[in-house]
């Protein structure tokens, strides 16, 4: 088994080549789409997107501060306080990096975008256990002036990104302490990370040490320079919910044996539910795939269809549609930073 243990890496977990794809930065690793056994992505292969090396934080000395112009008083919690004082909730939610599929976006437009060259693996789903953010904000005394809430990370990159108060108070916006029933792993934000349901991964700040509640809109690098849609002739728009897309659980390109089989995948529509998934083989008709749920807003849903392929080269296309009737497009309009690619992908499959 080859791991990145032998080479220098800024990630703590062993990165196993059979499970993860190296995005080439030393910081970022995608999940191999053909290594998804269950609804949840196992911790050993959950994608990692780090802007700086994973910090090693000590839960015994770590504290979380809630402060700012939108609260009456600053409050401080220890790790122990979080476990002792608050009810815990568990939710299944998908995280997707806004840059997922950027390498394919580049190929579609015949040029390379800057940024991490993700394939299809910058997406994963976990059961997150933690404290609704609103329960942590409440003891600080929200004032009528509070407008935004900004968690801030203790990593060298000081990752931070504001969200409107309403999103922070949603019952499924959490400060997560555990992931898939395990204490949060270092790479995924130990001791505590935010999970912002349905929003781009960058909103879900890891290694949180401070939460600012502001009485005015906040401008930081992650909502002005990065994680914004910059289209020609338009003002930059910060990304929130990500558009509907699908993932085929096969390598790219794929090799299959002939004979009857089941093709599987997932579809995800950010804050919305997935309503339908259709597929098309070569120049054939579009047909509906079967949806296997869980049919939740903010989490991917599983789909499948039976196929008895003839030997030869084939192209599989899968198109998901969200509950508002928005489908994956044939092509994604250009944006300078290569975010939110959701075109129908021509998946090459060789049957031999
Ligand atoms: N503090 C901090 N939080 C962060 C990041 C980071 O680099 N630093 N990366 C963000 C981005 S861009 C994504 S896509 C998700 C990835 O979460 P994961 O590594 O647990 O999959 O974390 C987000 N939270
Ligand atoms: Mo991201």
PDB file of C-alpha atoms in Angstrom, residues 49 93-96 128 151 159 161 163 173-174 188-189 192-208 222:
ATOM      1  CA  UNK A  49      -8.764  21.002   1.059  1.00  0.00           C
ATOM      2  CA  UNK A  93     -24.483  16.741   5.061  1.00  0.00           C
ATOM      3  CA  UNK A  94     -22.336  16.935   1.940  1.00  0.00           C
ATOM      4  CA  UNK A  95     -19.329  19.229   1.616  1.00  0.00           C
ATOM      5  CA  UNK A  96     -18.281  20.200  -1.880  1.00  0.00           C
ATOM      6  CA  UNK A 128     -21.593  15.560  11.510  1.00  0.00           C
ATOM      7  CA  UNK A 151     -16.051  31.781  12.023  1.00  0.00           C
ATOM      8  CA  UNK A 159      -9.472  30.765   6.935  1.00  0.00           C
ATOM      9  CA  UNK A 161     -15.773  33.652   5.688  1.00  0.00           C
ATOM     10  CA  UNK A 163     -22.478  34.277   6.460  1.00  0.00           C
ATOM     11  CA  UNK A 173     -25.610  25.120  10.777  1.00  0.00           C
ATOM     12  CA  UNK A 174     -23.331  23.400  13.280  1.00  0.00           C
ATOM     13  CA  UNK A 188     -10.996  17.979   8.983  1.00  0.00           C
ATOM     14  CA  UNK A 189     -10.811  20.644  11.669  1.00  0.00           C
ATOM     15  CA  UNK A 192     -14.103  22.009  16.051  1.00  0.00           C
ATOM     16  CA  UNK A 193     -15.249  23.036  12.584  1.00  0.00           C
ATOM     17  CA  UNK A 194     -18.297  24.747  11.223  1.00  0.00           C
ATOM     18  CA  UNK A 195     -20.626  22.933   8.825  1.00  0.00           C
ATOM     19  CA  UNK A 196     -22.743  25.266   6.698  1.00  0.00           C
ATOM     20  CA  UNK A 197     -25.357  23.044   5.062  1.00  0.00           C
ATOM     21  CA  UNK A 198     -25.578  23.236   1.293  1.00  0.00           C
ATOM     22  CA  UNK A 199     -22.954  25.929   0.899  1.00  0.00           C
ATOM     23  CA  UNK A 200     -19.574  25.668  -0.770  1.00  0.00           C
ATOM     24  CA  UNK A 201     -16.934  23.911   1.340  1.00  0.00           C
ATOM     25  CA  UNK A 202     -15.038  27.151   2.025  1.00  0.00           C
ATOM     26  CA  UNK A 203     -17.868  28.341   4.304  1.00  0.00           C
ATOM     27  CA  UNK A 204     -17.313  25.345   6.583  1.00  0.00           C
ATOM     28  CA  UNK A 205     -14.350  26.748   8.492  1.00  0.00           C
ATOM     29  CA  UNK A 206     -12.021  24.213  10.131  1.00  0.00           C
ATOM     30  CA  UNK A 207     -10.008  24.612  13.367  1.00  0.00           C
ATOM     31  CA  UNK A 208     -12.334  27.376  14.564  1.00  0.00           C
ATOM     32  CA  UNK A 222     -12.733  34.499   0.872  1.00  0.00           C
TER      33      UNK A 222
END
